[in-house]
PDB file of C-alpha atoms in Angstrom:
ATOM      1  CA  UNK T 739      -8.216  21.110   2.695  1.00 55.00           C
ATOM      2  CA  UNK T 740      -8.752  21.612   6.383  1.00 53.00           C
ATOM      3  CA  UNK T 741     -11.894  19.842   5.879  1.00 56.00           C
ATOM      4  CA  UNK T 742     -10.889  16.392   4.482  1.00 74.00           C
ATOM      5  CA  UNK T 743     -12.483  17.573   1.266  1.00 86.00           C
ATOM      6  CA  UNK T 744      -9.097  16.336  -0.793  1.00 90.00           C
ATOM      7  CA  UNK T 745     -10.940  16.177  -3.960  1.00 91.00           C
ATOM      8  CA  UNK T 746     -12.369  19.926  -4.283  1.00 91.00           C
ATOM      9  CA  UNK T 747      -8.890  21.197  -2.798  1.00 91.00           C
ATOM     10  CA  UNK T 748      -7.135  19.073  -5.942  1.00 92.00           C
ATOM     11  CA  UNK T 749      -9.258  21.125  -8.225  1.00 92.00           C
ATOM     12  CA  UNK T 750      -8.876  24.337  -6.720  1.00 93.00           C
ATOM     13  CA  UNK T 751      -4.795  23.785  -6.478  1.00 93.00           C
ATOM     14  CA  UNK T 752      -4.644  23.001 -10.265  1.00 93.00           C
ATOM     15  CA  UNK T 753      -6.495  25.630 -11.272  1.00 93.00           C
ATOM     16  CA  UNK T 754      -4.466  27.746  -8.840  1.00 92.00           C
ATOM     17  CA  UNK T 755      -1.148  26.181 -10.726  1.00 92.00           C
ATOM     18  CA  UNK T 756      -2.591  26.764 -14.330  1.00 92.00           C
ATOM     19  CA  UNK T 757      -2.792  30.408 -13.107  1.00 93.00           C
ATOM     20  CA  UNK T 758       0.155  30.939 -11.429  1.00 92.00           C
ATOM     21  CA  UNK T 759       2.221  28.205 -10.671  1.00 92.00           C
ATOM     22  CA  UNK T 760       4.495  27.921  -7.286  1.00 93.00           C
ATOM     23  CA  UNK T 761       6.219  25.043  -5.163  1.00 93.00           C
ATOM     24  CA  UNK T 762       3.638  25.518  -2.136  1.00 93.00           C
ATOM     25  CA  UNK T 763       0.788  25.040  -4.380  1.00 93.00           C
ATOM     26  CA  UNK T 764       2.357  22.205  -6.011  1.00 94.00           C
ATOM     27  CA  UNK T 765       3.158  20.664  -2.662  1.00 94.00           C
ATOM     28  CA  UNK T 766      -0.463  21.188  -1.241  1.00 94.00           C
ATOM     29  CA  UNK T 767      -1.704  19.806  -4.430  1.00 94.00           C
ATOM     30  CA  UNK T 768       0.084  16.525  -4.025  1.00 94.00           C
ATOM     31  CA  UNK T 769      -0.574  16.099  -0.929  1.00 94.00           C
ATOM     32  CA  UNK T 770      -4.174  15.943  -1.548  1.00 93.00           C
ATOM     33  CA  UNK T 771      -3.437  13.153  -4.351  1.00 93.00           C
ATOM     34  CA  UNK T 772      -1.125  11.748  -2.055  1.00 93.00           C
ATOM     35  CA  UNK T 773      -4.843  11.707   0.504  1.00 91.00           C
ATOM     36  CA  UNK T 774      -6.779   9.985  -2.178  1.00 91.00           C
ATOM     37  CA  UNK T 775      -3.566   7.062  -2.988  1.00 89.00           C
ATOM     38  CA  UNK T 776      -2.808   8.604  -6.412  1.00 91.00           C
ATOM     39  CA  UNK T 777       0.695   8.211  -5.981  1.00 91.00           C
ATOM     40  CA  UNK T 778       2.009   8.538  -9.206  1.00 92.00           C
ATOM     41  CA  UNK T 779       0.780  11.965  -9.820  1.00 94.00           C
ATOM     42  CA  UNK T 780       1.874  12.647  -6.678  1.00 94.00           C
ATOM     43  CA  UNK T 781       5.316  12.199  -7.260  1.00 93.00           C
ATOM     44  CA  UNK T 782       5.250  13.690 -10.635  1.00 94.00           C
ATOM     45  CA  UNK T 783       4.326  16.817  -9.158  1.00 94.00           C
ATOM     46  CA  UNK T 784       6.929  16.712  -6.679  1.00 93.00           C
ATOM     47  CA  UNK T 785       9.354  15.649  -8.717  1.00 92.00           C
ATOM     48  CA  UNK T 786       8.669  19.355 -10.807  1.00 91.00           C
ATOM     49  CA  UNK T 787       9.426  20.433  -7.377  1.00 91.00           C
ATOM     50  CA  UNK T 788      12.664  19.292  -5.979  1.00 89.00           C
ATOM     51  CA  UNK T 789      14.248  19.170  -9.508  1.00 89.00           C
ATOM     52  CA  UNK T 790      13.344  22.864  -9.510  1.00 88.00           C
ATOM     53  CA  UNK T 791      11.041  23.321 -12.322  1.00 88.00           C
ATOM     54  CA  UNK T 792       8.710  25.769 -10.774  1.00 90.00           C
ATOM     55  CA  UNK T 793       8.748  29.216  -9.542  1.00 92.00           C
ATOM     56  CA  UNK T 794       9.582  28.674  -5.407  1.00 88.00           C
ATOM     57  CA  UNK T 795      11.491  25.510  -5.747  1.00 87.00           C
ATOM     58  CA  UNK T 796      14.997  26.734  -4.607  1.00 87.00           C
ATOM     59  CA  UNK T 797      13.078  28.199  -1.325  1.00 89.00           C
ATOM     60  CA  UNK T 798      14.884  25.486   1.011  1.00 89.00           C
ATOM     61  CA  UNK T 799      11.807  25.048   2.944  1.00 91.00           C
ATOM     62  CA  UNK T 800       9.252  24.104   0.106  1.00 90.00           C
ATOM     63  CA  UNK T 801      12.047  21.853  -1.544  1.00 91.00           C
ATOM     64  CA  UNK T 802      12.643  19.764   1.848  1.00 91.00           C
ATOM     65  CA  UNK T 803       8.256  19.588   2.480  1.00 93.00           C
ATOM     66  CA  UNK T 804       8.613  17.913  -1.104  1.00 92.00           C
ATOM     67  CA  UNK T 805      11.419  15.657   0.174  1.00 92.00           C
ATOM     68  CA  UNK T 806       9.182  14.608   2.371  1.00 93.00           C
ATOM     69  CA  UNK T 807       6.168  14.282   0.523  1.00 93.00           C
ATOM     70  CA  UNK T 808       8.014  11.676  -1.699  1.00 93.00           C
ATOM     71  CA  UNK T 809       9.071   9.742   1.896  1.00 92.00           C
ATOM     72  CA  UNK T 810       5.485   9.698   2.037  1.00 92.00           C
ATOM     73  CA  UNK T 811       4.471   8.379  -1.331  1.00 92.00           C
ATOM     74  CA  UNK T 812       7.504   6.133  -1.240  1.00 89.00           C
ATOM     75  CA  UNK T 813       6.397   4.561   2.375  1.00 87.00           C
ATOM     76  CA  UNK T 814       2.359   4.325   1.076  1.00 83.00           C
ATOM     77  CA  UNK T 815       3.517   2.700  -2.319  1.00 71.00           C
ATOM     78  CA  UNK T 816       1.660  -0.844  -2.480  1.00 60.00           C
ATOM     79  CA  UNK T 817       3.154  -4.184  -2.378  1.00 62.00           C
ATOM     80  CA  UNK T 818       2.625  -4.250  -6.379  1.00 61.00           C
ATOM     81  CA  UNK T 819       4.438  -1.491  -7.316  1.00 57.00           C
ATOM     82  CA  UNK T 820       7.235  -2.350  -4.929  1.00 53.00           C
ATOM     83  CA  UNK T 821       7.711  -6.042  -6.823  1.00 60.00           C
ATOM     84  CA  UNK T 822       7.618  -4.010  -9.888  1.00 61.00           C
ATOM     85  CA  UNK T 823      10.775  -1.631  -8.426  1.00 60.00           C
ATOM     86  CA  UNK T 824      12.221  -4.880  -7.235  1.00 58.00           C
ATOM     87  CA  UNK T 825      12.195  -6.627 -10.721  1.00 59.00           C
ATOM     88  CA  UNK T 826      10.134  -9.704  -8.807  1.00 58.00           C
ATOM     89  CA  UNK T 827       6.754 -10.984  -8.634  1.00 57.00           C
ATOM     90  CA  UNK T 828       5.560 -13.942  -5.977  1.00 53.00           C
ATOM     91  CA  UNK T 829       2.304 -15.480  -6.976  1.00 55.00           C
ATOM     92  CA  UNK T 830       0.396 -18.355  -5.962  1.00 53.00           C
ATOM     93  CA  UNK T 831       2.172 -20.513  -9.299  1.00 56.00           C
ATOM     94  CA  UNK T 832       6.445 -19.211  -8.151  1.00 67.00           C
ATOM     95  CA  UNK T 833       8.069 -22.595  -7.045  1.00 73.00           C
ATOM     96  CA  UNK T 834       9.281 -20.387  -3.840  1.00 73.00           C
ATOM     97  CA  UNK T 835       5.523 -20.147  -2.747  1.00 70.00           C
ATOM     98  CA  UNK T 836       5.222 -23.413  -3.621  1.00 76.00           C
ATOM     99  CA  UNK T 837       7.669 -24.987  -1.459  1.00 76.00           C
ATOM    100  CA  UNK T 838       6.890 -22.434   1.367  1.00 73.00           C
ATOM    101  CA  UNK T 839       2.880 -23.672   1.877  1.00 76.00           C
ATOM    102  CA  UNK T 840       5.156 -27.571   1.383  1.00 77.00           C
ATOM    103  CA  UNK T 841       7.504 -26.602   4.306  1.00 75.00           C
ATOM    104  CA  UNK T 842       4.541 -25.115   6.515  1.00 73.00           C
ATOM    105  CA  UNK T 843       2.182 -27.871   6.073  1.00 71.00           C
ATOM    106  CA  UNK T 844       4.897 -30.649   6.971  1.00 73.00           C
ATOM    107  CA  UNK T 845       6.089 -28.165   9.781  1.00 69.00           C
ATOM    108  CA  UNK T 846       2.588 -27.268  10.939  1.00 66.00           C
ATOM    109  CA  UNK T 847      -0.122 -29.624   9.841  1.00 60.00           C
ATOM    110  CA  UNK T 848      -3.678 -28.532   9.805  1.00 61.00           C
ATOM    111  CA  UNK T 849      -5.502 -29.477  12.478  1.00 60.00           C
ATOM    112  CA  UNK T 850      -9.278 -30.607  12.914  1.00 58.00           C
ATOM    113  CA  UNK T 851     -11.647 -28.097  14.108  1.00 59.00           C
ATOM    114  CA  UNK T 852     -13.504 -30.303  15.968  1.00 60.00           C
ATOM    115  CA  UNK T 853     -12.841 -30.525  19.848  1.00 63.00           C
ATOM    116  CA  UNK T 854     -10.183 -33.561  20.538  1.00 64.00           C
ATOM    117  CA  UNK T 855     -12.825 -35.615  22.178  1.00 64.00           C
ATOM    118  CA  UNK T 856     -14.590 -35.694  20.075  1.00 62.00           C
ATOM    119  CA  UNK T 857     -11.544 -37.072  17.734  1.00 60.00           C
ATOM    120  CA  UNK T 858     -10.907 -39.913  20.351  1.00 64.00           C
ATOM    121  CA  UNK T 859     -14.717 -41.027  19.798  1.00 62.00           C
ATOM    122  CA  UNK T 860     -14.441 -40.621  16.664  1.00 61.00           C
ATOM    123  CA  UNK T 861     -13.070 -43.788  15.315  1.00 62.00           C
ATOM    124  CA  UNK T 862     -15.560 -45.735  17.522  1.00 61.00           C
ATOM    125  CA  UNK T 863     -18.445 -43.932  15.174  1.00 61.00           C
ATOM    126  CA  UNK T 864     -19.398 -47.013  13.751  1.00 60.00           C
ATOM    127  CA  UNK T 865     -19.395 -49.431  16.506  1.00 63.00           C
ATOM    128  CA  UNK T 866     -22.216 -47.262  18.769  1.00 58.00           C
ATOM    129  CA  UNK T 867     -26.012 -48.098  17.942  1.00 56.00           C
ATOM    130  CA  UNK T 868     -28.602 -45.709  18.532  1.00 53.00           C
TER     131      UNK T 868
END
């Protein structure tokens, strides 16, 4: 794992925990899924962890680096799965977002991209000949 190489370590720490399971290896082992933002498995394996399931979980020191492991997944977790948690979802159709792009285009209208003299001239476009 030293070598950024989260996807061989996985392997080699679930074949280590098919042969003999402990709380280091599962902690090492999520922390490479936590590496690769496969948070869910993540936190199932820690959860086996810090509700004592395997061998080495009531070591005080392995339970509290799966504590905060699941800080860790909990922090990383994307907006999505947050709105999900929260029971909410804002998308481009929600009246809120609605009336929020309403209230910032009245409060800040868009503005031209062209230069403001050329704005000035602009309405005098038609009355210059070439």
């Amino acid at each position: 794992m030293q070598k950024q190489n989260f996807i061989a370590a996985e392997v080699v720490y679930q074949k280590a925990q098919m042969i003999d399971p402990d709380a280091n290896k599962a902690c090492n082992l999520a922390l490479c899924l936590i590496k690769q933002a496969r948070y869910d498995e993540a936190r199932s394996v820690l959860l086996d962890v810090s509700q004592g399931r395997l061998p080495g979980s009531g070591d005080v020191k392995s339970r509290s680096r799966a504590e905060e492991l699941l800080m860790e997944v909990k922090s990383r977790e994307t907006p999505d799965e947050l709105t999900d948690m929260l029971g909410f979802n804002l998308d481009e159709d929600d009246d809120f977002v609605k009336g929020l792009e309403k209230l910032m285009s009245e409060w800040a209208p868009s503005r031209s991209k062209r230069l403001p003299i050329f704005e000035e001239i602009s309405s005098f476009r038609d009355q210059l000949t070439c």
